[in-house]
Amino acid sequence: MRIHIATDHAGLEFSEDLQNHLAAAGHEVIDHGPTSYEPLDDYPSFCINAAQAVVEDQAQDIAALGVVFGGSGNGEQIAANKVRGVRAALVWNVSTAELARQHNDANVIAIGARQHSVDEAKLFIDTFIATAFTGEERHARRIAQLAEYEITGSIAGHQID
């Protein structure tokens, strides 16, 4: 599987360890930056580039997921979710990694590098990659509603104030 990774300065060292872990597991890892430590860097472009690459790969039927890191993971998740077609979830334990895939068919996860050890992050990422979307109708329906809103600004049959 192709894994797109992005971070900010807070997650740079974390990202390098995780890229090695993923490559050793046989994944193709694409690093969207940064490539060097800059304490005042701006993460949005890195995360948006990674998220956009996931969407582009998936549109070409290339198996791809994304992982973005920062101090808390919150800003990185928000940045990734600005890309049409991305469903980025903040992951903080194994259960949230599983549910992100099973119920939300998330294609990007965000992890706080200052919140977790590298070993915890490896477990979350491995779980995320190994878990499949259930395809249950209720989950598929909700994902379709989110995609509809993303494109049209409304959800047919539902009031949006």
CSV table of C-alpha atoms in Angstrom, one decimal:
chain,number,residue,atom,x,y,z
A,1,MET,CA,0.0,0.0,0.0
A,2,ARG,CA,1.1,3.6,-0.6
A,3,ILE,CA,1.2,5.7,2.5
A,4,HIS,CA,1.5,9.5,2.3
A,5,ILE,CA,3.0,11.1,5.4
A,6,ALA,CA,3.2,14.7,6.5
A,7,THR,CA,4.1,16.5,9.7
A,8,ASP,CA,5.2,19.7,11.3
A,9,HIS,CA,8.3,20.4,13.3
A,10,ALA,CA,6.8,18.6,16.4
A,11,GLY,CA,6.4,15.4,14.5
A,12,LEU,CA,9.5,15.4,12.3
A,13,GLU,CA,11.5,12.8,14.3
A,14,PHE,CA,8.4,10.8,14.9
A,15,SER,CA,7.7,10.8,11.1
A,16,GLU,CA,11.2,9.5,10.3
A,17,ASP,CA,10.8,6.5,12.6
A,18,LEU,CA,7.4,5.7,11.3
A,19,GLN,CA,8.4,5.9,7.7
A,20,ASN,CA,11.2,3.4,8.4
A,21,HIS,CA,8.6,1.1,10.1
A,22,LEU,CA,6.1,1.3,7.3
A,23,ALA,CA,8.8,0.7,4.6
A,24,ALA,CA,10.1,-2.3,6.5
A,25,ALA,CA,6.5,-3.6,6.5
A,26,GLY,CA,6.5,-3.4,2.7
A,27,HIS,CA,4.6,-0.1,2.2
A,28,GLU,CA,5.6,2.5,-0.3
A,29,VAL,CA,6.0,5.7,1.8
A,30,ILE,CA,5.9,9.1,0.3
A,31,ASP,CA,7.0,12.0,2.5
A,32,HIS,CA,5.3,15.3,1.9
A,33,GLY,CA,7.5,17.2,4.4
A,34,PRO,CA,9.0,18.9,6.0
A,35,THR,CA,12.5,17.6,5.3
A,36,SER,CA,14.3,19.5,8.0
A,37,TYR,CA,13.6,20.9,11.4
A,38,GLU,CA,12.2,24.4,11.3
A,39,PRO,CA,10.6,25.4,14.7
A,40,LEU,CA,8.3,27.9,13.0
A,41,ASP,CA,7.2,25.9,10.0
A,42,ASP,CA,3.6,25.9,8.8
A,43,TYR,CA,2.0,22.4,8.6
A,44,PRO,CA,-1.1,23.1,6.5
A,45,SER,CA,0.7,22.8,3.1
A,46,PHE,CA,2.5,19.6,4.1
A,47,CYS,CA,-0.8,18.0,5.3
A,48,ILE,CA,-2.9,19.2,2.4
A,49,ASN,CA,-0.3,17.9,-0.1
A,50,ALA,CA,-0.4,14.5,1.6
A,51,ALA,CA,-4.2,14.4,1.7
A,52,GLN,CA,-4.5,15.5,-1.9
A,53,ALA,CA,-2.1,12.7,-2.9
A,54,VAL,CA,-4.2,10.2,-1.1
A,55,VAL,CA,-7.3,11.3,-3.0
A,56,GLU,CA,-5.5,11.4,-6.3
A,57,ASP,CA,-4.1,7.9,-5.8
A,58,GLN,CA,-7.5,6.5,-4.8
A,59,ALA,CA,-9.1,8.1,-7.8
A,60,GLN,CA,-6.7,6.0,-9.9
A,61,ASP,CA,-7.5,2.8,-7.9
A,62,ILE,CA,-4.1,2.9,-6.2
A,63,ALA,CA,-4.4,1.6,-2.6
A,64,ALA,CA,-3.3,4.6,-0.6
A,65,LEU,CA,-3.8,6.0,2.9
A,66,GLY,CA,-2.4,9.0,4.7
A,67,VAL,CA,-0.9,9.8,8.1
A,68,VAL,CA,-0.3,13.3,9.4
A,69,PHE,CA,1.4,14.3,12.6
A,70,GLY,CA,1.8,17.3,14.8
A,71,GLY,CA,2.1,18.2,18.4
A,72,SER,CA,-1.6,17.3,19.1
A,73,GLY,CA,-2.7,16.1,15.6
A,74,ASN,CA,-5.6,18.5,15.7
A,75,GLY,CA,-4.4,21.1,13.3
A,76,GLU,CA,-3.1,18.5,10.9
A,77,GLN,CA,-6.4,16.7,10.9
A,78,ILE,CA,-8.2,20.0,10.1
A,79,ALA,CA,-5.8,20.8,7.3
A,80,ALA,CA,-6.2,17.3,5.7
A,81,ASN,CA,-10.0,17.6,6.0
A,82,LYS,CA,-9.9,20.7,3.8
A,83,VAL,CA,-9.2,18.5,0.8
A,84,ARG,CA,-12.3,17.3,-1.0
A,85,GLY,CA,-12.7,13.5,-0.6
A,86,VAL,CA,-10.6,13.3,2.5
A,87,ARG,CA,-12.0,11.8,5.7
A,88,ALA,CA,-9.3,12.4,8.2
A,89,ALA,CA,-9.8,11.1,11.8
A,90,LEU,CA,-7.8,12.1,14.9
A,91,VAL,CA,-6.6,8.8,16.4
A,92,TRP,CA,-5.6,8.4,20.0
A,93,ASN,CA,-6.0,4.7,20.7
A,94,VAL,CA,-6.5,1.4,18.9
A,95,SER,CA,-10.2,1.7,19.0
A,96,THR,CA,-10.3,5.0,17.3
A,97,ALA,CA,-8.0,3.7,14.6
A,98,GLU,CA,-10.3,0.7,14.0
A,99,LEU,CA,-13.5,2.8,14.1
A,100,ALA,CA,-12.0,5.4,11.7
A,101,ARG,CA,-11.8,2.7,9.1
A,102,GLN,CA,-14.7,0.5,10.0
A,103,HIS,CA,-17.4,3.2,10.3
A,104,ASN,CA,-16.0,6.2,8.5
A,105,ASP,CA,-13.8,4.7,5.8
A,106,ALA,CA,-11.2,7.3,6.8
A,107,ASN,CA,-8.4,7.6,4.4
A,108,VAL,CA,-6.2,9.8,6.5
A,109,ILE,CA,-5.4,9.7,10.2
A,110,ALA,CA,-3.8,12.3,12.4
A,111,ILE,CA,-1.7,11.5,15.5
A,112,GLY,CA,-0.3,13.8,18.1
A,113,ALA,CA,3.4,13.3,18.3
A,114,ARG,CA,3.6,14.9,21.7
A,115,GLN,CA,0.7,12.8,23.0
A,116,HIS,CA,2.0,9.3,22.2
A,117,SER,CA,5.2,7.2,22.0
A,118,VAL,CA,6.5,6.0,18.7
A,119,ASP,CA,5.5,2.5,19.6
A,120,GLU,CA,1.9,3.6,20.2
A,121,ALA,CA,1.8,5.4,16.9
A,122,LYS,CA,3.1,2.4,15.1
A,123,LEU,CA,0.3,0.3,16.7
A,124,PHE,CA,-2.3,2.9,15.7
A,125,ILE,CA,-1.1,3.1,12.1
A,126,ASP,CA,-0.7,-0.6,11.7
A,127,THR,CA,-4.3,-1.1,13.0
A,128,PHE,CA,-5.6,1.6,10.7
A,129,ILE,CA,-4.0,0.1,7.7
A,130,ALA,CA,-5.1,-3.5,8.6
A,131,THR,CA,-8.7,-2.5,9.3
A,132,ALA,CA,-11.3,-2.6,6.5
A,133,PHE,CA,-14.4,-0.5,6.0
A,134,THR,CA,-17.5,-2.6,7.0
A,135,GLY,CA,-19.5,-1.3,4.1
A,136,GLU,CA,-22.6,-1.4,6.2
A,137,GLU,CA,-25.4,0.6,4.6
A,138,ARG,CA,-25.8,3.0,7.5
A,139,HIS,CA,-22.1,3.9,7.4
A,140,ALA,CA,-22.0,4.1,3.6
A,141,ARG,CA,-25.1,6.4,3.6
A,142,ARG,CA,-23.6,8.8,6.1
A,143,ILE,CA,-20.3,9.0,4.2
A,144,ALA,CA,-22.3,9.7,1.0
A,145,GLN,CA,-24.1,12.5,2.8
A,146,LEU,CA,-20.8,14.0,3.8
A,147,ALA,CA,-19.6,13.8,0.2
A,148,GLU,CA,-22.8,15.3,-1.1
A,149,TYR,CA,-22.5,18.2,1.4
A,150,GLU,CA,-18.9,18.7,0.4
A,151,ILE,CA,-19.9,19.2,-3.2
A,152,THR,CA,-23.3,20.8,-3.0
A,153,GLY,CA,-23.5,22.4,0.4
A,154,SER,CA,-26.7,20.4,1.2
A,155,ILE,CA,-27.9,16.9,1.9
A,156,ALA,CA,-31.0,15.8,0.1
A,157,GLY,CA,-33.9,15.2,2.4
A,158,HIS,CA,-32.1,16.8,5.4
A,159,GLN,CA,-32.4,20.3,6.8
A,160,ILE,CA,-29.0,22.2,7.0
A,161,ASP,CA,-29.3,25.5,8.8
